[in-house]
């Protein structure tokens, strides 16, 4: 069902969903449209002091070498993408500890500061791009973190909504394409970013009227309300709800629920905590599921970040520095990003495909969720492998297919990441675990800059060997879904063995 409670409550749920979708679609992930913004920034003369004139050829032809400018733009994106992920860890702790309102107010302050800094920057103040884009990125990820919990309002469609929001986050990168088109139509960069700054009023109104002060629990209590309203809002403790849910699962599963309650321990057959208690944050972090999920996210994210950060110089190289052709492909890439919001729900539907169907005898909801997620994680890994192969090709027309595979894989990657953490671990730790996995993957993503320096230096601008190495690295992502598949298969065999043993005992008793 799509909501709980009366008509007024259901309407508020739907308004929260719709406005959250708009927020993620238009603001949260704009920094990943970096390739479009770079085109504008180059035209405005940012970092032009790094361009040098070189004399080449027998006729002493003077050519302008702007590789230093490209490297600086790549560094801006590297720092921005790192801050976007690394600061998700402290932001996750803030969200878990202080709740939705405090987290969103912090995000609004950072986002507004960042857009104002870009608005009042110039070619003489190019270095402002480093803090400005970082503030926008961190503010945007805070919008996403606080919106992910909206999926809890819609029980059986929870994973679909989580992936939908992540897809909208990806599609918001097309906002920089809109800014690029407006710029070519005569609207200045300053005007565009001032408009984004003024839109912070919308975020404030949504924070106070359509979001909870603390968190949205899962499962959702009957008649759950939030936001400013004439009546008194109910107060809910997410940790107490988690404990109640885990206790119920343990009593129903007769021991098997204990195995599934802590499916992430190095020894899947043992439970380190007393029955009925929510798994500790430490035990979740030390689990094999968390480790392989981190590897799964990190290797694919590195591939995407290096592709986005080096897209402009790559297109310049393949198009022989034809600016019109580069603009055409840049626009095509940005347009495909709009499809992220359309692709992401497919992943959610894959994860939610078992909802509404009867569980096997002794099977828990969490086990069913994990079993359903293995296919999603495998398809995401396969998409990344195909995307990396196409991105490694020096054929310019093939990059249209690369763009399609990139947006499809990116929407599956981040939606699947959030959905898996929400279903495999206790909800009370979601903010911290989501933040930790994003922060650790951010450390891995720093490898993109030495990769770019390697291409520019030792490889003479040809990224072929680096692309091959990254393609081979993406094979590590397949370990995660295979591990989950065998874990769920082990639990199924345990249930069948227990059922068979019980049947034999009953037969012997009758004899």
Short mmCIF file of C-alpha atoms in Angstrom, two decimals:
data_model
loop_
_atom_site.label_atom_id
_atom_site.label_comp_id
_atom_site.label_asym_id
_atom_site.label_seq_id
_atom_site.Cartn_x
_atom_site.Cartn_y
_atom_site.Cartn_z
CA UNK A 1 0.00 0.00 0.00
CA UNK A 2 1.14 3.59 -0.64
CA UNK A 3 0.45 5.07 2.74
CA UNK A 4 -0.87 4.61 6.22
CA UNK A 5 -3.46 6.44 8.24
CA UNK A 6 -6.25 8.76 7.16
CA UNK A 7 -6.67 10.81 4.02
CA UNK A 8 -4.87 13.88 5.43
CA UNK A 9 -1.92 11.80 6.56
CA UNK A 10 -1.78 9.96 3.22
CA UNK A 11 -1.82 13.29 1.36
CA UNK A 12 1.09 14.53 3.45
CA UNK A 13 3.01 11.35 2.67
CA UNK A 14 2.49 11.89 -1.05
CA UNK A 15 3.47 15.57 -0.86
CA UNK A 16 6.62 14.60 0.99
CA UNK A 17 7.41 12.04 -1.72
CA UNK A 18 6.75 14.44 -4.60
CA UNK A 19 8.61 17.43 -3.17
CA UNK A 20 11.53 15.21 -2.16
CA UNK A 21 11.73 13.94 -5.71
CA UNK A 22 11.85 17.51 -7.02
CA UNK A 23 14.51 18.42 -4.47
CA UNK A 24 16.74 15.51 -5.47
CA UNK A 25 16.04 16.03 -9.18
CA UNK A 26 16.82 19.75 -9.28
CA UNK A 27 19.42 20.35 -6.58
CA UNK A 28 21.03 17.41 -4.78
CA UNK A 29 23.56 16.03 -7.28
CA UNK A 30 24.21 18.97 -9.60
CA UNK A 31 28.00 18.75 -9.17
CA UNK A 32 28.08 15.56 -11.24
CA UNK A 33 27.13 17.62 -14.28
CA UNK A 34 30.68 18.93 -14.02
CA UNK A 35 31.48 18.35 -17.72
CA UNK A 36 28.82 20.90 -18.74
CA UNK A 37 29.97 23.46 -16.17
CA UNK A 38 33.61 23.10 -17.25
CA UNK A 39 32.59 24.20 -20.76
CA UNK A 40 31.14 27.42 -19.28
CA UNK A 41 34.06 27.99 -16.92
CA UNK A 42 36.58 27.65 -19.75
CA UNK A 43 34.66 30.22 -21.79
CA UNK A 44 34.71 32.61 -18.81
CA UNK A 45 38.46 32.21 -18.52
CA UNK A 46 38.81 30.24 -15.29
CA UNK A 47 42.39 28.94 -14.80
CA UNK A 48 43.49 30.40 -18.18
CA UNK A 49 46.75 31.44 -16.54
CA UNK A 50 47.72 27.74 -16.71
CA UNK A 51 47.53 27.72 -20.51
CA UNK A 52 50.89 28.18 -22.23
CA UNK A 53 51.96 28.87 -25.81
CA UNK A 54 54.26 26.28 -27.39
CA UNK A 55 56.17 26.42 -30.65
CA UNK A 56 55.86 23.19 -32.64
CA UNK A 57 56.72 21.89 -36.09
CA UNK A 58 59.29 23.01 -38.68
CA UNK A 59 57.31 26.20 -39.39
CA UNK A 60 57.45 27.25 -35.72
CA UNK A 61 53.69 27.12 -35.39
CA UNK A 62 52.48 28.53 -32.07
CA UNK A 63 49.88 26.38 -30.31
CA UNK A 64 48.15 26.93 -27.00
CA UNK A 65 48.59 24.07 -24.55
CA UNK A 66 45.83 24.07 -21.89
CA UNK A 67 46.61 20.69 -20.34
CA UNK A 68 47.47 22.48 -17.09
CA UNK A 69 44.00 24.03 -17.10
CA UNK A 70 42.41 20.62 -17.71
CA UNK A 71 44.43 19.16 -14.85
CA UNK A 72 43.25 21.91 -12.50
CA UNK A 73 39.60 21.35 -13.45
CA UNK A 74 40.13 17.64 -12.88
CA UNK A 75 41.56 18.42 -9.45
CA UNK A 76 38.50 20.54 -8.58
CA UNK A 77 36.24 17.60 -9.38
CA UNK A 78 38.49 15.15 -7.51
CA UNK A 79 38.36 17.29 -4.35
CA UNK A 80 34.61 17.85 -4.74
CA UNK A 81 33.77 14.18 -5.23
CA UNK A 82 36.03 13.25 -2.31
CA UNK A 83 34.37 15.76 0.02
CA UNK A 84 30.94 14.67 -1.22
CA UNK A 85 31.60 11.12 -0.02
CA UNK A 86 34.11 11.47 2.80
CA UNK A 87 32.04 13.94 4.82
CA UNK A 88 29.04 11.62 4.55
CA UNK A 89 30.43 9.80 7.62
CA UNK A 90 30.20 12.74 10.07
CA UNK A 91 26.98 13.79 8.35
CA UNK A 92 25.58 10.30 8.94
CA UNK A 93 26.40 10.56 12.64
CA UNK A 94 24.72 13.98 12.75
CA UNK A 95 21.63 12.55 11.08
CA UNK A 96 21.42 9.57 13.47
CA UNK A 97 22.13 11.69 16.54
CA UNK A 98 20.31 14.99 15.92
CA UNK A 99 17.64 14.00 13.41
CA UNK A 100 16.28 15.29 10.14
CA UNK A 101 15.70 18.98 10.86
CA UNK A 102 19.20 19.71 12.18
CA UNK A 103 20.79 17.79 9.31
CA UNK A 104 18.74 19.58 6.67
CA UNK A 105 19.44 23.02 8.13
CA UNK A 106 23.16 22.24 7.96
CA UNK A 107 22.75 21.06 4.36
CA UNK A 108 20.83 24.20 3.36
CA UNK A 109 23.53 26.46 4.86
CA UNK A 110 26.31 24.64 3.02
CA UNK A 111 24.44 24.48 -0.28
CA UNK A 112 23.51 28.18 -0.23
CA UNK A 113 27.04 29.21 0.71
CA UNK A 114 28.43 27.17 -2.18
CA UNK A 115 26.08 28.58 -4.81
CA UNK A 116 26.76 32.14 -3.64
CA UNK A 117 30.52 31.53 -3.84
CA UNK A 118 30.23 30.37 -7.46
CA UNK A 119 27.94 33.30 -8.25
CA UNK A 120 30.51 35.84 -7.04
CA UNK A 121 33.60 34.03 -8.34
CA UNK A 122 35.46 35.08 -11.48
CA UNK A 123 38.48 34.12 -13.57
CA UNK A 124 40.60 36.11 -11.11
CA UNK A 125 39.09 34.13 -8.21
CA UNK A 126 39.18 30.71 -9.83
CA UNK A 127 40.37 29.07 -6.61
CA UNK A 128 36.94 29.75 -5.08
CA UNK A 129 35.70 26.78 -7.11
CA UNK A 130 37.39 24.37 -4.70
CA UNK A 131 35.39 25.28 -1.56
CA UNK A 132 32.28 26.32 -3.52
CA UNK A 133 31.74 23.03 -5.36
CA UNK A 134 32.59 21.08 -2.19
CA UNK A 135 29.92 22.96 -0.21
CA UNK A 136 27.34 22.32 -2.94
CA UNK A 137 28.26 18.63 -3.05
CA UNK A 138 28.08 18.12 0.73
CA UNK A 139 24.83 20.07 1.01
CA UNK A 140 23.35 18.01 -1.80
CA UNK A 141 24.26 14.67 -0.24
CA UNK A 142 22.62 15.85 3.00
CA UNK A 143 19.40 16.44 1.04
CA UNK A 144 19.64 12.89 -0.30
CA UNK A 145 20.37 11.30 3.11
CA UNK A 146 17.36 12.94 4.71
CA UNK A 147 15.11 12.01 1.78
CA UNK A 148 16.05 8.32 1.64
CA UNK A 149 13.97 7.66 4.78
CA UNK A 150 10.83 8.75 2.89
CA UNK A 151 10.79 5.22 1.48
CA UNK A 152 9.78 4.05 4.98
CA UNK A 153 6.40 5.72 4.47
CA UNK A 154 5.54 3.34 1.64
CA UNK A 155 6.15 -0.17 3.02
CA UNK A 156 6.04 -2.57 0.07
CA UNK A 157 7.53 0.05 -2.30
CA UNK A 158 10.37 1.03 0.02
CA UNK A 159 13.31 -0.05 -2.18
CA UNK A 160 11.66 1.35 -5.31
CA UNK A 161 11.36 4.81 -3.73
CA UNK A 162 14.90 4.72 -2.34
CA UNK A 163 16.27 3.92 -5.80
CA UNK A 164 13.95 6.51 -7.37
CA UNK A 165 15.45 9.22 -5.14
CA UNK A 166 18.97 8.11 -5.97
CA UNK A 167 18.07 8.17 -9.66
CA UNK A 168 16.75 11.71 -9.26
CA UNK A 169 20.03 12.60 -7.52
CA UNK A 170 21.91 11.35 -10.59
CA UNK A 171 19.59 13.15 -13.02
CA UNK A 172 20.10 16.47 -11.24
CA UNK A 173 23.51 16.64 -12.91
CA UNK A 174 21.57 17.85 -15.98
CA UNK A 175 20.99 21.16 -14.17
CA UNK A 176 24.50 22.23 -15.18
CA UNK A 177 23.53 21.46 -18.79
CA UNK A 178 20.58 23.83 -18.40
CA UNK A 179 22.98 26.44 -17.00
CA UNK A 180 25.26 25.86 -20.02
CA UNK A 181 22.37 26.27 -22.49
CA UNK A 182 21.18 29.41 -20.67
CA UNK A 183 24.72 30.75 -20.73
CA UNK A 184 24.90 30.26 -24.50
CA UNK A 185 21.57 32.10 -24.67
CA UNK A 186 22.95 35.12 -22.83
CA UNK A 187 22.21 34.34 -19.15
CA UNK A 188 25.32 34.85 -17.04
CA UNK A 189 26.79 32.23 -14.73
CA UNK A 190 26.22 34.59 -11.80
CA UNK A 191 22.49 34.90 -12.50
CA UNK A 192 22.03 31.13 -12.73
CA UNK A 193 23.71 30.45 -9.40
CA UNK A 194 21.86 33.30 -7.69
CA UNK A 195 18.63 31.59 -8.75
CA UNK A 196 19.86 28.35 -7.14
CA UNK A 197 20.66 30.31 -3.98
CA UNK A 198 17.16 31.82 -3.77
CA UNK A 199 15.64 28.34 -4.10
CA UNK A 200 16.94 27.58 -0.61
CA UNK A 201 13.67 29.08 0.62
CA UNK A 202 11.92 26.02 -0.85
CA UNK A 203 14.24 23.70 1.09
CA UNK A 204 13.46 25.57 4.32
CA UNK A 205 9.69 25.36 3.81
CA UNK A 206 9.93 21.63 3.11
CA UNK A 207 12.10 21.11 6.20
CA UNK A 208 9.54 22.65 8.54
CA UNK A 209 6.29 21.46 6.96
CA UNK A 210 6.95 18.18 5.15
CA UNK A 211 9.77 16.48 7.07
CA UNK A 212 10.01 15.06 10.62
CA UNK A 213 12.08 16.62 13.37
CA UNK A 214 13.85 13.31 14.04
CA UNK A 215 13.40 10.25 11.78
CA UNK A 216 10.79 8.24 9.92
CA UNK A 217 10.77 4.76 11.55
CA UNK A 218 10.46 1.42 9.79
CA UNK A 219 8.15 -0.41 10.02
CA UNK A 220 5.85 2.60 10.13
CA UNK A 221 3.61 2.92 13.24
CA UNK A 222 -0.11 3.37 12.62
CA UNK A 223 -1.11 7.01 12.06
CA UNK A 224 2.46 8.30 12.02
CA UNK A 225 2.52 12.09 11.57
CA UNK A 226 5.24 14.74 11.29
CA UNK A 227 5.83 18.36 10.36
CA UNK A 228 3.95 21.43 11.54
CA UNK A 229 0.27 20.64 12.03
CA UNK A 230 -2.62 21.77 14.27
CA UNK A 231 -2.59 18.44 16.12
CA UNK A 232 0.24 17.10 18.22
CA UNK A 233 2.73 14.93 16.34
CA UNK A 234 3.54 11.52 17.65
CA UNK A 235 7.00 10.83 19.06
CA UNK A 236 8.77 7.67 17.98
CA UNK A 237 12.02 6.06 19.01
CA UNK A 238 13.56 4.32 16.02
CA UNK A 239 15.85 2.14 18.12
CA UNK A 240 12.96 0.83 20.23
CA UNK A 241 11.00 -0.02 17.09
CA UNK A 242 14.03 -1.86 15.68
CA UNK A 243 14.38 -3.88 18.89
CA UNK A 244 10.71 -4.79 18.86
CA UNK A 245 10.96 -5.93 15.23
CA UNK A 246 14.10 -8.00 15.86
CA UNK A 247 12.54 -9.66 18.93
CA UNK A 248 9.48 -10.66 16.89
CA UNK A 249 11.63 -12.12 14.14
CA UNK A 250 13.61 -14.15 16.65
CA UNK A 251 10.55 -15.67 18.29
CA UNK A 252 8.97 -16.58 14.95
CA UNK A 253 12.07 -18.05 13.35
CA UNK A 254 12.97 -20.53 16.10
CA UNK A 255 16.68 -19.94 15.89
CA UNK A 256 16.89 -19.31 12.18
CA UNK A 257 15.91 -15.70 12.77
CA UNK A 258 18.95 -15.38 14.98
CA UNK A 259 21.15 -16.39 12.08
CA UNK A 260 19.41 -13.90 9.80
CA UNK A 261 19.31 -11.27 12.51
CA UNK A 262 23.08 -11.13 12.31
CA UNK A 263 23.74 -12.27 8.75
CA UNK A 264 26.79 -10.11 8.46
CA UNK A 265 29.10 -11.69 11.02
CA UNK A 266 32.26 -13.45 9.83
CA UNK A 267 30.72 -16.62 11.27
CA UNK A 268 27.19 -16.62 9.86
CA UNK A 269 26.06 -19.40 12.18
CA UNK A 270 26.64 -17.51 15.42
CA UNK A 271 25.13 -14.45 17.01
CA UNK A 272 27.38 -12.28 19.11
CA UNK A 273 24.63 -10.50 20.97
CA UNK A 274 21.74 -11.62 23.08
CA UNK A 275 18.61 -12.62 21.23
CA UNK A 276 16.29 -9.72 20.54
CA UNK A 277 18.97 -7.01 20.60
CA UNK A 278 19.75 -4.87 17.59
CA UNK A 279 23.18 -5.63 16.08
CA UNK A 280 25.83 -3.18 17.24
CA UNK A 281 27.40 -0.69 14.85
CA UNK A 282 30.80 -2.33 15.37
CA UNK A 283 29.53 -5.81 14.52
CA UNK A 284 28.00 -4.48 11.30
CA UNK A 285 31.25 -2.80 10.24
CA UNK A 286 33.29 -5.93 10.98
CA UNK A 287 31.03 -8.14 8.87
CA UNK A 288 31.86 -9.72 5.51
CA UNK A 289 28.76 -8.19 3.94
CA UNK A 290 29.97 -4.69 4.79
CA UNK A 291 33.49 -5.41 3.51
CA UNK A 292 32.40 -6.79 0.14
CA UNK A 293 29.75 -4.09 -0.22
CA UNK A 294 32.49 -1.50 0.30
CA UNK A 295 34.63 -3.14 -2.40
CA UNK A 296 31.59 -3.36 -4.70
CA UNK A 297 30.87 0.36 -4.35
CA UNK A 298 34.47 1.60 -4.36
CA UNK A 299 35.71 0.00 -7.58
CA UNK A 300 32.66 1.07 -9.59
CA UNK A 301 32.59 4.55 -8.12
CA UNK A 302 36.27 5.06 -8.99
CA UNK A 303 35.49 4.07 -12.59
CA UNK A 304 32.63 6.59 -12.78
CA UNK A 305 34.53 9.44 -11.13
CA UNK A 306 37.54 9.06 -13.41
CA UNK A 307 35.23 9.00 -16.45
CA UNK A 308 33.32 12.14 -15.41
CA UNK A 309 36.42 14.03 -14.27
CA UNK A 310 38.30 13.37 -17.52
CA UNK A 311 35.38 13.50 -19.94
CA UNK A 312 36.19 16.94 -21.33
CA UNK A 313 39.87 16.23 -22.17
CA UNK A 314 38.90 12.77 -23.48
CA UNK A 315 36.35 14.28 -25.87
CA UNK A 316 38.87 16.93 -26.95
CA UNK A 317 41.38 14.20 -27.76
CA UNK A 318 38.90 12.01 -29.68
CA UNK A 319 37.39 15.00 -31.52
CA UNK A 320 40.80 16.54 -32.43
CA UNK A 321 39.97 19.65 -30.35
CA UNK A 322 36.87 20.46 -32.41
CA UNK A 323 35.00 22.64 -29.89
CA UNK A 324 31.65 22.32 -31.71
CA UNK A 325 31.90 18.52 -31.71
CA UNK A 326 32.99 18.49 -28.05
CA UNK A 327 29.99 20.65 -27.15
CA UNK A 328 27.69 18.29 -29.04
CA UNK A 329 28.94 15.24 -27.14
CA UNK A 330 28.95 17.13 -23.83
CA UNK A 331 25.29 18.01 -24.36
CA UNK A 332 24.51 14.41 -25.28
CA UNK A 333 26.16 13.20 -22.06
CA UNK A 334 24.23 15.72 -19.99
CA UNK A 335 20.93 14.80 -21.65
CA UNK A 336 21.46 11.12 -20.86
CA UNK A 337 21.87 12.04 -17.19
CA UNK A 338 18.21 13.05 -17.17
CA UNK A 339 17.34 9.39 -17.70
CA UNK A 340 18.76 8.42 -14.31
CA UNK A 341 15.43 9.08 -12.62
CA UNK A 342 13.77 6.75 -15.16
CA UNK A 343 16.36 3.95 -14.85
CA UNK A 344 16.70 3.82 -11.06
CA UNK A 345 13.18 2.50 -10.28
CA UNK A 346 13.92 -0.59 -12.40
CA UNK A 347 16.47 -1.53 -9.77
CA UNK A 348 13.94 -0.90 -7.01
CA UNK A 349 11.40 -3.10 -8.75
CA UNK A 350 13.99 -5.89 -8.93
CA UNK A 351 14.62 -5.56 -5.19
CA UNK A 352 10.92 -5.35 -4.33
CA UNK A 353 9.79 -8.15 -6.66
CA UNK A 354 9.25 -10.56 -3.75
CA UNK A 355 7.06 -8.18 -1.74
CA UNK A 356 3.50 -9.39 -1.36
CA UNK A 357 4.46 -13.00 -2.00
CA UNK A 358 4.26 -15.60 0.78
CA UNK A 359 7.54 -16.42 2.53
CA UNK A 360 8.94 -19.94 2.62
CA UNK A 361 8.37 -21.76 5.93
CA UNK A 362 10.82 -20.32 8.47
CA UNK A 363 12.05 -17.60 6.10
CA UNK A 364 12.31 -14.06 7.50
CA UNK A 365 11.60 -10.80 5.69
CA UNK A 366 15.27 -9.84 5.92
CA UNK A 367 16.39 -13.08 4.30
CA UNK A 368 13.88 -12.55 1.48
CA UNK A 369 15.20 -9.01 1.00
CA UNK A 370 18.80 -10.21 0.83
CA UNK A 371 17.95 -12.97 -1.63
CA UNK A 372 16.18 -10.45 -3.86
CA UNK A 373 19.10 -7.99 -3.69
CA UNK A 374 21.67 -10.46 -5.07
CA UNK A 375 20.28 -10.18 -8.62
CA UNK A 376 20.29 -6.37 -8.45
CA UNK A 377 23.90 -6.26 -7.25
CA UNK A 378 24.99 -8.71 -9.96
CA UNK A 379 23.30 -6.72 -12.76
CA UNK A 380 24.93 -3.53 -11.46
CA UNK A 381 28.37 -5.16 -11.61
CA UNK A 382 27.70 -6.43 -15.14
CA UNK A 383 26.59 -2.98 -16.30
CA UNK A 384 29.78 -1.42 -14.95
CA UNK A 385 31.92 -3.97 -16.77
CA UNK A 386 30.19 -3.20 -20.10
CA UNK A 387 30.38 0.56 -19.45
CA UNK A 388 34.11 0.34 -18.70
CA UNK A 389 34.79 -1.67 -21.87
CA UNK A 390 32.99 0.92 -24.02
CA UNK A 391 34.70 3.82 -22.23
CA UNK A 392 38.08 2.23 -23.04
CA UNK A 393 37.37 2.35 -26.78
CA UNK A 394 39.00 5.19 -28.79
CA UNK A 395 35.97 5.36 -31.12
CA UNK A 396 34.14 8.66 -30.66
CA UNK A 397 30.67 7.53 -31.94
CA UNK A 398 30.75 4.61 -29.49
CA UNK A 399 30.72 7.13 -26.63
CA UNK A 400 26.98 7.59 -27.14
CA UNK A 401 26.55 3.98 -25.97
CA UNK A 402 29.04 4.66 -23.17
CA UNK A 403 26.88 7.56 -21.96
CA UNK A 404 23.78 5.35 -21.87
CA UNK A 405 25.53 2.55 -19.98
CA UNK A 406 27.08 5.08 -17.60
CA UNK A 407 23.79 6.65 -16.52
CA UNK A 408 22.11 3.24 -16.27
CA UNK A 409 24.91 1.84 -14.13
CA UNK A 410 25.24 4.95 -11.99
CA UNK A 411 21.51 4.96 -11.18
CA UNK A 412 21.67 1.27 -10.24
CA UNK A 413 24.88 1.75 -8.25
CA UNK A 414 23.81 4.44 -5.79
CA UNK A 415 20.20 3.34 -5.52
CA UNK A 416 21.31 -0.22 -4.86
CA UNK A 417 23.88 0.98 -2.33
CA UNK A 418 21.32 2.82 -0.20
CA UNK A 419 18.68 0.11 -0.56
CA UNK A 420 21.09 -2.70 0.41
CA UNK A 421 22.28 -0.88 3.54
CA UNK A 422 18.70 -0.16 4.58
CA UNK A 423 17.62 -3.81 4.22
CA UNK A 424 20.74 -5.67 5.42
CA UNK A 425 21.51 -3.63 8.56
CA UNK A 426 19.46 -2.22 11.45
CA UNK A 427 17.78 1.07 10.60
CA UNK A 428 19.14 2.74 13.72
CA UNK A 429 22.63 2.54 12.16
CA UNK A 430 21.64 3.58 8.62
CA UNK A 431 23.11 7.09 8.71
CA UNK A 432 26.41 5.94 10.20
CA UNK A 433 26.83 2.91 7.92
CA UNK A 434 25.82 4.85 4.81
CA UNK A 435 28.24 7.60 5.79
CA UNK A 436 31.05 5.18 6.56
CA UNK A 437 30.79 3.24 3.30
CA UNK A 438 30.65 6.50 1.32
CA UNK A 439 33.62 7.94 3.24
CA UNK A 440 35.82 4.87 2.77
CA UNK A 441 34.91 4.69 -0.91
CA UNK A 442 35.88 8.37 -1.15
CA UNK A 443 39.41 7.48 -0.06
CA UNK A 444 39.58 4.98 -2.91
CA UNK A 445 38.21 7.58 -5.33
CA UNK A 446 41.29 9.75 -4.69
CA UNK A 447 43.12 7.36 -7.00
CA UNK A 448 41.47 9.16 -9.91
CA UNK A 449 43.91 12.06 -9.70
CA UNK A 450 47.12 9.98 -9.87
CA UNK A 451 45.45 8.07 -12.71
CA UNK A 452 44.88 11.34 -14.54
CA UNK A 453 48.48 12.44 -13.84
CA UNK A 454 49.74 9.08 -15.12
CA UNK A 455 47.78 9.48 -18.34
CA UNK A 456 49.03 13.00 -18.83
CA UNK A 457 52.66 12.18 -18.05
CA UNK A 458 54.01 8.68 -18.64
CA UNK A 459 51.30 7.63 -21.11
CA UNK A 460 51.45 10.78 -23.22
CA UNK A 461 47.73 11.57 -22.92
CA UNK A 462 46.53 8.10 -23.99
CA UNK A 463 44.35 6.59 -21.21
CA UNK A 464 44.03 3.15 -22.87
CA UNK A 465 46.15 1.19 -20.37
CA UNK A 466 44.59 2.92 -17.36
CA UNK A 467 41.14 2.09 -18.74
CA UNK A 468 42.10 -1.57 -19.17
CA UNK A 469 43.41 -1.71 -15.59
CA UNK A 470 40.16 -0.20 -14.27
CA UNK A 471 38.10 -2.62 -16.34
CA UNK A 472 39.93 -5.55 -14.76
CA UNK A 473 39.45 -3.95 -11.32
CA UNK A 474 35.67 -3.89 -11.79
CA UNK A 475 35.68 -7.69 -11.80
CA UNK A 476 36.08 -7.51 -8.01
CA UNK A 477 32.53 -6.14 -7.81
CA UNK A 478 31.11 -9.56 -8.71
CA UNK A 479 32.29 -11.05 -5.39
CA UNK A 480 29.59 -9.21 -3.42
CA UNK A 481 26.45 -10.59 -5.15
CA UNK A 482 27.98 -14.07 -5.30
CA UNK A 483 28.66 -13.93 -1.55
CA UNK A 484 25.06 -12.91 -0.83
CA UNK A 485 23.70 -15.64 -3.10
CA UNK A 486 25.65 -18.35 -1.28
CA UNK A 487 24.71 -16.91 2.11
CA UNK A 488 20.99 -17.10 1.27
CA UNK A 489 21.45 -20.57 -0.20
CA UNK A 490 23.11 -21.66 3.08
CA UNK A 491 20.14 -20.38 5.08
CA UNK A 492 17.73 -22.23 2.76
CA UNK A 493 19.65 -25.48 3.24
CA UNK A 494 19.55 -24.98 7.01
CA UNK A 495 15.78 -24.57 6.92
CA UNK A 496 15.35 -27.67 4.77
CA UNK A 497 17.62 -29.71 7.07
CA UNK A 498 15.67 -28.57 10.13
CA UNK A 499 12.35 -29.31 8.43
CA UNK A 500 13.58 -32.77 7.42
CA UNK A 501 14.85 -33.49 10.91
CA UNK A 502 11.55 -32.40 12.43
CA UNK A 503 9.61 -34.65 10.02
CA UNK A 504 11.78 -37.67 10.91
CA UNK A 505 11.34 -37.02 14.63
CA UNK A 506 7.57 -36.76 14.21
CA UNK A 507 7.46 -40.02 12.22
CA UNK A 508 9.50 -41.82 14.87
CA UNK A 509 7.21 -40.50 17.59
CA UNK A 510 4.15 -41.90 15.77
CA UNK A 511 5.82 -45.30 15.49
#
